[in-house]
Amino acid sequence: MVKNGRATTTYRCAECGNEVAKWVGRCPECQAWGTVEERGVTRSASRVVAGAPSSPARPIGEVDIESARARKTGVSELDRVLGGGLVPGAVVLLAGEPGVGKSTLLLEVAYQWAVKGGVPSLYITGEESAGQVRLRAERTGNIHGQMYLAAESDLGAVLGQVEAVRPGVLIVDSVQTMSSPEVDGTPGGVTQVRAVTASLVSLAKERGLPIVLVGHVTKDGSVAGPRILEHLVDVVLQFEGDRHSSLRLVRGIKNRYGPADEVGCFELRDDGIVGVADPSGLFLNRREQDVTGTAVTVVVEGKRPMLGEVQALVTATHLPSPRRAVSGLDSARVAMALAVLEKRGRMSLHNKDVFVATVGGMRLVEPAVDLAVALAVASAATDQPLPHDLVVVGEVGLSGELRRVNGVGRRLTEAARLGYTKALVPPDAGPLPPETRALVAHDLVEALSLLKLTK
C-alpha cells in the first residue's frame, strides 16, 4: 500500500485474499483464524518506459490461424462442450465433486491423445500415487506407450517433467495440490493457487501447450479457490452427477473458443466412462398406459434438446405445515407454480403434501419447465392422467398466462423423433413439426380445461 508517496506494509489473508492495513489474528472477511500474513513492502509506481515488443504488430488479416485450430481429444462428448476440441495454448479448468469421475475422464483423454495424435500426453497427479493411477488405467484399459505419468506436487518439478517429456497435452490433477516454493502460503490457499495457475497459463501460451487443470468444488458446488482462477483460464467446465446414478454431465460454464452453454453426457461404467450421444431416453420412464402425476417436457441444453420427465405426488396431511419437497427442479419456481394453481386454477393445495421430482437425476431449471410442473401437480391432485404421448412446453406467469419459449419447433422435433405426437404449447409458438398435433392454450386455466384436470 502506498500512502502519501511512502511505501507501507500490507497484510493478506491466505484463505480469501482479503487485504488489511495491519495484522489481525482473525480475517474480517472469511473469519478464519491465523491466516493473515505479511505481504511485504509495496513500492510506489514509477513511470513506465516503453520497451521492445516481443513480436511486431501485424494486420489482423495476416495473423496465422492454423496454429489456433482446435484438435479433437478423441472423446466426442467432451469435444462438443469444448467447441471442437483442445486449442493449442488453451487452459481448461474441470471442476467437480470428489469421486464423480474427473480422473477417469481425463485418463481417457490422455489415452486417446496418445493413440490418435502420435505425440506424448503427460498426466501429473498430486493427490494419488503413480501406482494408484496405474491401477485405474489398467481397469479402464487406458494404457499406451506414449502416456506418461508422474506424481508431483511441486510446480518446479512439474515444469521439469514438461521439459523432459515434451508432451502434446498436460493434465494436472489437481491444481489445489500444486505449490511453488517461491510463493508464501499453504498449498491450496489463495496465494498458492493463484501463483500456480498463472505460471501454468504462462507455460501454455509460450509453448502452445493445451493444459487441463482439475479443480475442487465447495459445498455449494462452485469452483473452489479465488474467483480470479476462473478469469485466468480459457475454459471452465463443471462435472456433475449423482453418486447413485451412472449418468454424468459435463457443462460448459465459460468458453473463449466456443459456446458456453453446451452439455456433454457420459455414462460411468466399471470399465471406464463412455459418451452418450442420444441421452433423451435416459430421463424418461416410457409407458404405454397413462399414469397420474407425470408430465414430459423438452429442455434445451446448449444446442441439444433433451426430453425430461416431471413427477408429482399430492397427498393429504395432518401436519399444520404441509411438506413441499423438490428434487431436480428450482424450488422457487415450483413454489410459484403451486401458488398459481391455487389462485388461478382454484386448486386446493394448502392442506396437502406436495412432492415434485425429475427422473434419472436430470436437473431442470429452465422456465420452459413451468407448465410441466403445474400439470404434473394438477394431474396428481385430481387423479387424472395426462396422455402418454403428450409433451408440454411453456413458461407460466404469475397471472396464469402461458408465455412462449425459444426453440419450440426444435424441441418438438426431438419429441416427435421419440414418438410423442401431441404437444401443449403457448400461442405464437412458431412453426411446428407436421407430425405433431398441437394443443394451444393461452393460460393455465385453459390448459387444465383442455386436459380435463379440473374438479
Short mmCIF file of C-alpha atoms in Angstrom, two decimals:
data_model
loop_
_atom_site.label_atom_id
_atom_site.label_comp_id
_atom_site.label_asym_id
_atom_site.label_seq_id
_atom_site.Cartn_x
_atom_site.Cartn_y
_atom_site.Cartn_z
CA MET A 1 0.00 0.00 0.00
CA VAL A 2 1.35 3.45 -0.91
CA LYS A 3 0.25 6.33 1.26
CA ASN A 4 1.40 9.93 0.71
CA GLY A 5 4.23 8.74 -1.52
CA ARG A 6 5.59 6.35 1.12
CA ALA A 7 5.74 2.58 0.97
CA THR A 8 3.85 0.71 3.69
CA THR A 9 3.44 -2.95 4.60
CA THR A 10 0.14 -4.69 3.90
CA TYR A 11 -1.28 -7.98 5.13
CA ARG A 12 -3.26 -10.54 3.12
CA CYS A 13 -5.43 -13.48 4.17
CA ALA A 14 -4.09 -16.75 2.73
CA GLU A 15 -7.62 -18.18 2.52
CA CYS A 16 -9.72 -15.49 0.83
CA GLY A 17 -7.11 -12.94 -0.33
CA ASN A 18 -8.58 -10.06 1.66
CA GLU A 19 -6.07 -7.28 2.41
CA VAL A 20 -5.93 -5.34 5.66
CA ALA A 21 -3.73 -2.46 6.78
CA LYS A 22 -2.43 -4.19 9.93
CA TRP A 23 -2.03 -7.70 11.23
CA VAL A 24 -5.05 -9.27 12.92
CA GLY A 25 -5.48 -12.75 14.31
CA ARG A 26 -8.79 -13.32 12.54
CA CYS A 27 -9.59 -12.34 8.96
CA PRO A 28 -12.51 -9.86 8.97
CA GLU A 29 -13.75 -11.20 5.61
CA CYS A 30 -13.76 -15.03 5.90
CA GLN A 31 -13.45 -15.23 9.72
CA ALA A 32 -10.52 -17.69 9.51
CA TRP A 33 -8.01 -17.67 12.35
CA GLY A 34 -4.25 -17.34 11.82
CA THR A 35 -4.40 -16.87 8.05
CA VAL A 36 -3.39 -13.19 7.77
CA GLU A 37 0.21 -12.92 6.57
CA GLU A 38 2.54 -10.06 5.82
CA ARG A 39 2.57 -9.27 2.13
CA GLY A 40 5.69 -7.11 2.12
CA VAL A 41 6.62 -3.58 1.23
CA THR A 42 4.90 -2.05 -1.75
CA ARG A 43 6.96 0.43 -3.67
CA SER A 44 5.48 3.48 -5.32
CA ALA A 45 4.79 3.11 -9.01
CA SER A 46 7.30 4.77 -11.27
CA ARG A 47 6.87 5.98 -14.81
CA VAL A 48 6.72 3.01 -17.20
CA VAL A 49 9.27 3.19 -20.03
CA ALA A 50 8.37 1.71 -23.41
CA GLY A 51 10.27 -1.46 -24.21
CA ALA A 52 10.84 -3.69 -27.21
CA PRO A 53 7.73 -5.72 -28.15
CA SER A 54 8.00 -9.49 -28.18
CA SER A 55 6.66 -9.57 -31.75
CA PRO A 56 5.71 -6.81 -34.18
CA ALA A 57 2.05 -5.96 -34.64
CA ARG A 58 0.53 -7.11 -37.93
CA PRO A 59 -2.76 -6.52 -39.73
CA ILE A 60 -5.33 -8.90 -38.28
CA GLY A 61 -5.94 -10.47 -41.69
CA GLU A 62 -2.30 -11.62 -41.85
CA VAL A 63 -2.33 -13.42 -38.49
CA ASP A 64 -1.90 -17.19 -38.91
CA ILE A 65 -4.93 -19.05 -37.55
CA GLU A 66 -3.82 -22.59 -38.34
CA SER A 67 -1.82 -22.72 -35.12
CA ALA A 68 -5.02 -21.97 -33.17
CA ARG A 69 -7.18 -24.69 -34.73
CA ALA A 70 -8.85 -26.95 -32.19
CA ARG A 71 -7.67 -30.54 -32.09
CA LYS A 72 -10.09 -33.31 -31.18
CA THR A 73 -9.47 -35.11 -27.92
CA GLY A 74 -10.95 -38.37 -29.16
CA VAL A 75 -13.84 -38.11 -26.66
CA SER A 76 -16.71 -36.82 -28.79
CA GLU A 77 -18.96 -35.60 -25.96
CA LEU A 78 -16.09 -33.62 -24.43
CA ASP A 79 -15.25 -32.15 -27.84
CA ARG A 80 -18.86 -30.98 -28.12
CA VAL A 81 -18.56 -28.99 -24.90
CA LEU A 82 -15.10 -27.65 -25.75
CA GLY A 83 -16.32 -26.36 -29.11
CA GLY A 84 -14.48 -28.87 -31.31
CA GLY A 85 -11.53 -29.91 -29.16
CA LEU A 86 -8.50 -28.52 -27.36
CA VAL A 87 -6.98 -25.34 -28.79
CA PRO A 88 -3.16 -25.11 -28.60
CA GLY A 89 -2.23 -22.93 -25.64
CA ALA A 90 -5.69 -23.21 -24.05
CA VAL A 91 -6.06 -23.80 -20.32
CA VAL A 92 -9.14 -25.78 -19.28
CA LEU A 93 -10.40 -25.99 -15.69
CA LEU A 94 -12.50 -29.09 -14.99
CA ALA A 95 -14.26 -28.85 -11.62
CA GLY A 96 -16.42 -31.41 -9.86
CA GLU A 97 -17.12 -33.22 -6.62
CA PRO A 98 -14.77 -35.97 -5.39
CA GLY A 99 -15.48 -39.36 -6.95
CA VAL A 100 -17.65 -38.04 -9.77
CA GLY A 101 -15.26 -39.35 -12.46
CA LYS A 102 -12.95 -36.45 -13.37
CA SER A 103 -9.76 -38.52 -13.26
CA THR A 104 -11.35 -41.36 -15.21
CA LEU A 105 -12.43 -38.98 -17.97
CA LEU A 106 -9.02 -37.31 -18.19
CA LEU A 107 -7.23 -40.66 -18.32
CA GLU A 108 -9.39 -41.41 -21.35
CA VAL A 109 -8.38 -38.06 -22.87
CA ALA A 110 -4.67 -38.76 -22.26
CA TYR A 111 -5.05 -42.21 -23.79
CA GLN A 112 -6.91 -41.04 -26.90
CA TRP A 113 -4.40 -38.21 -27.39
CA ALA A 114 -1.50 -40.67 -27.30
CA VAL A 115 -3.18 -43.21 -29.57
CA LYS A 116 -4.53 -40.89 -32.27
CA GLY A 117 -2.12 -37.99 -32.07
CA GLY A 118 1.19 -39.80 -32.06
CA VAL A 119 2.59 -37.36 -29.51
CA PRO A 120 3.08 -37.96 -25.76
CA SER A 121 0.50 -36.99 -23.17
CA LEU A 122 1.62 -36.14 -19.63
CA TYR A 123 -0.60 -36.80 -16.60
CA ILE A 124 0.55 -35.17 -13.35
CA THR A 125 -1.14 -36.42 -10.18
CA GLY A 126 -0.78 -34.60 -6.89
CA GLU A 127 -3.45 -36.44 -4.93
CA GLU A 128 -2.62 -40.10 -5.64
CA SER A 129 0.50 -42.14 -6.13
CA ALA A 130 1.57 -43.17 -9.61
CA GLY A 131 0.73 -46.78 -8.75
CA GLN A 132 -2.86 -45.90 -7.85
CA VAL A 133 -3.38 -44.10 -11.14
CA ARG A 134 -1.79 -47.02 -13.00
CA LEU A 135 -4.29 -49.42 -11.40
CA ARG A 136 -7.20 -47.25 -12.56
CA ALA A 137 -5.73 -47.03 -16.05
CA GLU A 138 -5.43 -50.84 -16.20
CA ARG A 139 -9.03 -51.25 -15.08
CA THR A 140 -10.30 -48.89 -17.78
CA GLY A 141 -7.90 -50.10 -20.48
CA ASN A 142 -6.16 -46.73 -20.85
CA ILE A 143 -2.51 -47.74 -21.13
CA HIS A 144 -0.27 -46.71 -24.03
CA GLY A 145 3.44 -46.28 -24.55
CA GLN A 146 3.04 -42.56 -25.27
CA MET A 147 1.18 -41.89 -22.00
CA TYR A 148 3.49 -40.50 -19.32
CA LEU A 149 2.58 -40.37 -15.64
CA ALA A 150 4.25 -38.58 -12.73
CA ALA A 151 3.29 -37.95 -9.11
CA GLU A 152 4.39 -34.38 -8.32
CA SER A 153 3.15 -31.57 -6.10
CA ASP A 154 5.94 -29.05 -6.68
CA LEU A 155 5.47 -26.61 -9.56
CA GLY A 156 9.17 -26.63 -10.41
CA ALA A 157 9.14 -30.42 -10.71
CA VAL A 158 6.08 -30.24 -12.98
CA LEU A 159 7.87 -27.79 -15.28
CA GLY A 160 10.87 -30.13 -15.29
CA GLN A 161 8.66 -33.04 -16.34
CA VAL A 162 7.29 -30.94 -19.20
CA GLU A 163 10.83 -30.19 -20.37
CA ALA A 164 11.75 -33.88 -20.27
CA VAL A 165 8.65 -35.35 -21.92
CA ARG A 166 7.69 -32.54 -24.35
CA PRO A 167 4.01 -33.58 -24.27
CA GLY A 168 1.22 -32.59 -26.64
CA VAL A 169 -1.21 -32.17 -23.74
CA LEU A 170 -0.65 -31.68 -19.99
CA ILE A 171 -3.16 -32.79 -17.34
CA VAL A 172 -2.71 -31.59 -13.75
CA ASP A 173 -4.79 -33.37 -11.08
CA SER A 174 -5.37 -31.19 -9.16
CA VAL A 175 -4.34 -27.54 -9.17
CA GLN A 176 -5.08 -27.21 -5.43
CA THR A 177 -2.36 -29.76 -4.60
CA MET A 178 0.37 -27.90 -6.50
CA SER A 179 2.62 -25.41 -4.72
CA SER A 180 5.53 -23.14 -5.55
CA PRO A 181 8.37 -22.65 -3.01
CA GLU A 182 8.83 -19.10 -4.28
CA VAL A 183 5.37 -18.06 -3.08
CA ASP A 184 4.24 -17.76 0.52
CA GLY A 185 1.13 -19.54 1.75
CA THR A 186 -0.03 -23.10 2.27
CA PRO A 187 -0.75 -25.45 -0.67
CA GLY A 188 -4.35 -24.97 -1.79
CA GLY A 189 -4.52 -21.46 -0.36
CA VAL A 190 -5.49 -18.44 -2.38
CA THR A 191 -1.93 -17.17 -2.89
CA GLN A 192 -0.55 -20.54 -3.97
CA VAL A 193 -3.45 -21.43 -6.29
CA ARG A 194 -3.26 -18.03 -7.96
CA ALA A 195 0.51 -18.24 -8.47
CA VAL A 196 0.49 -21.85 -9.72
CA THR A 197 -2.34 -21.21 -12.17
CA ALA A 198 -0.69 -18.06 -13.50
CA SER A 199 2.57 -19.98 -14.10
CA LEU A 200 0.79 -22.79 -15.92
CA VAL A 201 -1.18 -20.31 -18.05
CA SER A 202 2.09 -18.62 -19.00
CA LEU A 203 3.58 -22.01 -19.89
CA ALA A 204 0.59 -22.86 -22.08
CA LYS A 205 0.75 -19.60 -24.03
CA GLU A 206 4.53 -19.73 -24.54
CA ARG A 207 4.63 -23.31 -25.83
CA GLY A 208 1.18 -23.59 -27.41
CA LEU A 209 0.57 -26.47 -25.00
CA PRO A 210 -3.05 -27.28 -24.05
CA ILE A 211 -3.35 -27.81 -20.30
CA VAL A 212 -6.26 -29.34 -18.40
CA LEU A 213 -6.48 -28.49 -14.69
CA VAL A 214 -8.64 -30.43 -12.25
CA GLY A 215 -10.26 -28.21 -9.63
CA HIS A 216 -12.06 -28.90 -6.37
CA VAL A 217 -15.52 -27.56 -5.59
CA THR A 218 -17.04 -26.04 -2.47
CA LYS A 219 -20.08 -27.31 -0.57
CA ASP A 220 -22.45 -25.32 -2.80
CA GLY A 221 -20.90 -26.80 -5.96
CA SER A 222 -18.92 -23.75 -7.17
CA VAL A 223 -15.24 -23.86 -8.10
CA ALA A 224 -13.04 -23.71 -5.00
CA GLY A 225 -10.32 -21.09 -4.69
CA PRO A 226 -10.18 -17.44 -5.64
CA ARG A 227 -12.59 -16.13 -8.23
CA ILE A 228 -9.63 -14.94 -10.28
CA LEU A 229 -8.90 -18.60 -11.04
CA GLU A 230 -11.86 -18.70 -13.44
CA HIS A 231 -10.71 -15.46 -15.09
CA LEU A 232 -7.18 -16.76 -15.70
CA VAL A 233 -8.20 -19.90 -17.60
CA ASP A 234 -9.80 -20.05 -21.04
CA VAL A 235 -12.44 -22.73 -20.43
CA VAL A 236 -14.32 -23.68 -17.26
CA LEU A 237 -16.20 -26.99 -17.24
CA GLN A 238 -18.42 -28.34 -14.46
CA PHE A 239 -18.58 -32.12 -14.00
CA GLU A 240 -21.94 -33.06 -12.49
CA GLY A 241 -23.51 -36.34 -11.48
CA ASP A 242 -25.41 -38.14 -8.77
CA ARG A 243 -23.41 -40.76 -6.86
CA HIS A 244 -26.40 -43.12 -7.09
CA SER A 245 -26.62 -42.80 -10.89
CA SER A 246 -24.20 -43.73 -13.66
CA LEU A 247 -25.10 -40.62 -15.67
CA ARG A 248 -22.56 -37.79 -15.74
CA LEU A 249 -22.89 -34.34 -17.33
CA VAL A 250 -20.05 -32.02 -18.35
CA ARG A 251 -21.46 -28.50 -18.52
CA GLY A 252 -19.66 -25.54 -20.08
CA ILE A 253 -19.54 -22.50 -17.78
CA LYS A 254 -17.04 -20.37 -19.69
CA ASN A 255 -15.51 -20.94 -23.12
CA ARG A 256 -13.44 -18.49 -25.13
CA TYR A 257 -13.38 -20.80 -28.15
CA GLY A 258 -16.96 -22.00 -28.42
CA PRO A 259 -20.45 -21.95 -26.90
CA ALA A 260 -20.52 -21.53 -23.14
CA ASP A 261 -23.76 -23.42 -22.53
CA GLU A 262 -23.14 -26.82 -24.14
CA VAL A 263 -23.57 -30.08 -22.26
CA GLY A 264 -21.85 -33.42 -22.78
CA CYS A 265 -23.42 -36.64 -21.47
CA PHE A 266 -21.44 -39.62 -20.21
CA GLU A 267 -22.14 -42.95 -18.57
CA LEU A 268 -19.75 -44.10 -15.86
CA ARG A 269 -19.13 -47.84 -16.03
CA ASP A 270 -16.86 -50.31 -14.27
CA ASP A 271 -14.53 -50.35 -17.26
CA GLY A 272 -14.39 -46.59 -17.77
CA ILE A 273 -16.51 -43.71 -18.99
CA VAL A 274 -18.28 -43.54 -22.35
CA GLY A 275 -20.12 -40.76 -24.14
CA VAL A 276 -23.89 -40.91 -24.61
CA ALA A 277 -24.74 -39.37 -27.96
CA ASP A 278 -28.53 -39.66 -27.51
CA PRO A 279 -29.33 -39.04 -23.82
CA SER A 280 -33.05 -38.21 -24.09
CA GLY A 281 -34.18 -41.73 -23.29
CA LEU A 282 -32.22 -41.73 -20.00
CA PHE A 283 -34.56 -39.20 -18.40
CA LEU A 284 -37.86 -40.88 -19.24
CA ASN A 285 -39.95 -43.78 -17.97
CA ARG A 286 -41.59 -44.99 -21.17
CA ARG A 287 -45.08 -46.38 -20.57
CA GLU A 288 -47.84 -47.48 -22.91
CA GLN A 289 -50.59 -46.56 -20.44
CA ASP A 290 -51.43 -43.21 -18.87
CA VAL A 291 -50.14 -42.55 -15.34
CA THR A 292 -51.25 -39.80 -12.99
CA GLY A 293 -48.82 -37.18 -11.69
CA THR A 294 -46.35 -37.23 -14.57
CA ALA A 295 -45.65 -34.81 -17.42
CA VAL A 296 -43.00 -34.86 -20.15
CA THR A 297 -41.26 -31.68 -21.33
CA VAL A 298 -38.33 -30.73 -23.55
CA VAL A 299 -35.42 -28.57 -22.42
CA VAL A 300 -32.54 -27.18 -24.47
CA GLU A 301 -29.01 -27.57 -23.12
CA GLY A 302 -26.77 -25.54 -25.41
CA LYS A 303 -27.85 -26.67 -28.88
CA ARG A 304 -29.14 -30.04 -27.71
CA PRO A 305 -32.86 -30.60 -27.00
CA MET A 306 -33.45 -33.28 -24.35
CA LEU A 307 -36.66 -34.76 -23.03
CA GLY A 308 -37.22 -34.81 -19.29
CA GLU A 309 -39.98 -36.14 -17.09
CA VAL A 310 -41.51 -34.35 -14.11
CA GLN A 311 -43.29 -36.45 -11.50
CA ALA A 312 -45.55 -35.17 -8.72
CA LEU A 313 -47.29 -36.70 -5.73
CA VAL A 314 -50.04 -34.91 -3.80
CA THR A 315 -51.31 -36.44 -0.57
CA ALA A 316 -53.44 -35.28 2.34
CA THR A 317 -51.61 -34.33 5.53
CA HIS A 318 -52.48 -33.86 9.18
CA LEU A 319 -49.48 -31.62 9.83
CA PRO A 320 -50.08 -27.91 10.46
CA SER A 321 -47.46 -27.07 7.82
CA PRO A 322 -47.75 -29.25 4.70
CA ARG A 323 -44.48 -30.52 3.23
CA ARG A 324 -43.07 -29.20 -0.04
CA ALA A 325 -40.24 -31.47 -1.26
CA VAL A 326 -38.46 -30.71 -4.55
CA SER A 327 -35.71 -32.71 -6.28
CA GLY A 328 -34.03 -31.78 -9.57
CA LEU A 329 -36.03 -28.56 -10.01
CA ASP A 330 -35.80 -24.93 -8.93
CA SER A 331 -37.73 -24.90 -5.64
CA ALA A 332 -38.64 -21.20 -6.07
CA ARG A 333 -40.25 -21.81 -9.47
CA VAL A 334 -42.09 -24.86 -8.13
CA ALA A 335 -43.46 -22.75 -5.28
CA MET A 336 -44.68 -20.14 -7.80
CA ALA A 337 -46.35 -22.85 -9.91
CA LEU A 338 -48.19 -24.14 -6.82
CA ALA A 339 -49.33 -20.61 -5.94
CA VAL A 340 -50.65 -20.04 -9.48
CA LEU A 341 -52.52 -23.38 -9.34
CA GLU A 342 -54.17 -22.35 -6.08
CA LYS A 343 -55.05 -18.79 -7.09
CA ARG A 344 -55.82 -19.07 -10.81
CA GLY A 345 -56.69 -22.76 -11.12
CA ARG A 346 -58.86 -22.85 -7.98
CA MET A 347 -57.00 -25.96 -6.84
CA SER A 348 -56.81 -26.60 -3.08
CA LEU A 349 -53.24 -27.50 -2.12
CA HIS A 350 -52.86 -25.69 1.20
CA ASN A 351 -53.72 -28.78 3.23
CA LYS A 352 -51.76 -31.33 1.17
CA ASP A 353 -48.16 -32.51 0.98
CA VAL A 354 -46.65 -31.94 -2.46
CA PHE A 355 -43.59 -33.82 -3.75
CA VAL A 356 -42.11 -32.90 -7.14
CA ALA A 357 -39.07 -34.57 -8.73
CA THR A 358 -37.38 -35.33 -12.04
CA VAL A 359 -36.48 -38.75 -13.44
CA GLY A 360 -32.94 -40.05 -13.93
CA GLY A 361 -31.15 -37.39 -11.90
CA MET A 362 -31.74 -34.68 -14.51
CA ARG A 363 -31.85 -31.08 -13.26
CA LEU A 364 -34.46 -28.87 -14.94
CA VAL A 365 -34.15 -25.17 -14.20
CA GLU A 366 -35.39 -23.66 -17.46
CA PRO A 367 -38.60 -21.55 -17.35
CA ALA A 368 -40.00 -23.79 -20.11
CA VAL A 369 -40.49 -26.47 -17.43
CA ASP A 370 -43.11 -24.40 -15.52
CA LEU A 371 -46.06 -25.81 -17.44
CA ALA A 372 -44.91 -29.41 -16.95
CA VAL A 373 -44.58 -28.84 -13.17
CA ALA A 374 -48.04 -27.28 -12.92
CA LEU A 375 -49.72 -30.01 -14.98
CA ALA A 376 -47.94 -32.83 -13.15
CA VAL A 377 -49.13 -31.45 -9.80
CA ALA A 378 -52.66 -30.90 -11.16
CA SER A 379 -52.71 -34.45 -12.53
CA ALA A 380 -51.67 -35.86 -9.14
CA ALA A 381 -54.18 -33.68 -7.27
CA THR A 382 -57.15 -34.61 -9.49
CA ASP A 383 -56.06 -38.23 -10.09
CA GLN A 384 -56.45 -37.64 -13.83
CA PRO A 385 -53.54 -38.80 -16.05
CA LEU A 386 -52.09 -36.88 -18.97
CA PRO A 387 -51.88 -38.68 -22.34
CA HIS A 388 -48.69 -40.77 -22.51
CA ASP A 389 -47.86 -39.36 -25.98
CA LEU A 390 -48.10 -35.70 -24.89
CA VAL A 391 -45.28 -33.23 -24.25
CA VAL A 392 -45.84 -29.81 -22.67
CA VAL A 393 -43.63 -26.75 -23.13
CA GLY A 394 -44.22 -23.27 -21.76
CA GLU A 395 -43.49 -20.71 -19.08
CA VAL A 396 -46.25 -19.86 -16.61
CA GLY A 397 -46.65 -16.25 -15.44
CA LEU A 398 -47.96 -15.21 -12.06
CA SER A 399 -51.23 -14.12 -13.64
CA GLY A 400 -51.62 -17.60 -15.13
CA GLU A 401 -50.74 -16.74 -18.72
CA LEU A 402 -48.60 -19.09 -20.81
CA ARG A 403 -45.55 -17.44 -22.34
CA ARG A 404 -43.65 -18.51 -25.41
CA VAL A 405 -40.16 -20.00 -25.02
CA ASN A 406 -37.33 -20.18 -27.52
CA GLY A 407 -36.87 -23.02 -29.99
CA VAL A 408 -40.28 -24.67 -29.66
CA GLY A 409 -40.02 -26.20 -33.14
CA ARG A 410 -36.63 -27.73 -32.39
CA ARG A 411 -37.90 -29.10 -29.09
CA LEU A 412 -40.96 -30.72 -30.62
CA THR A 413 -38.93 -32.21 -33.48
CA GLU A 414 -36.88 -34.09 -30.89
CA ALA A 415 -40.09 -35.16 -29.11
CA ALA A 416 -41.60 -36.39 -32.39
CA ARG A 417 -38.46 -38.43 -33.07
CA LEU A 418 -39.07 -40.29 -29.82
CA GLY A 419 -42.74 -40.95 -30.61
CA TYR A 420 -44.58 -38.05 -28.93
CA THR A 421 -47.33 -36.96 -31.32
CA LYS A 422 -49.16 -34.34 -29.20
CA ALA A 423 -47.86 -31.09 -27.75
CA LEU A 424 -49.42 -28.48 -25.47
CA VAL A 425 -47.78 -25.13 -26.24
CA PRO A 426 -48.43 -21.41 -25.71
CA PRO A 427 -49.85 -19.29 -28.53
CA ASP A 428 -47.47 -17.96 -31.20
CA ALA A 429 -45.13 -20.92 -30.69
CA GLY A 430 -43.94 -20.66 -34.27
CA PRO A 431 -43.73 -23.38 -36.95
CA LEU A 432 -44.21 -26.88 -35.52
CA PRO A 433 -43.33 -30.31 -36.97
CA PRO A 434 -46.07 -31.57 -39.33
CA GLU A 435 -46.31 -34.89 -37.47
CA THR A 436 -47.14 -33.14 -34.19
CA ARG A 437 -50.72 -32.31 -33.22
CA ALA A 438 -50.60 -29.01 -31.34
CA LEU A 439 -52.91 -28.07 -28.47
CA VAL A 440 -52.74 -24.32 -27.86
CA ALA A 441 -53.65 -22.75 -24.52
CA HIS A 442 -53.48 -19.05 -23.64
CA ASP A 443 -53.37 -19.54 -19.89
CA LEU A 444 -53.11 -22.24 -17.25
CA VAL A 445 -56.87 -22.42 -16.71
CA GLU A 446 -57.42 -23.17 -20.39
CA ALA A 447 -54.65 -25.80 -20.30
CA LEU A 448 -56.28 -27.51 -17.32
CA SER A 449 -59.61 -27.49 -19.10
CA LEU A 450 -58.18 -28.95 -22.32
CA LEU A 451 -56.65 -31.85 -20.39
CA LYS A 452 -59.69 -32.31 -18.10
CA LEU A 453 -57.66 -31.64 -14.96
CA THR A 454 -60.31 -29.54 -13.20
CA LYS A 455 -62.53 -30.87 -10.43
#
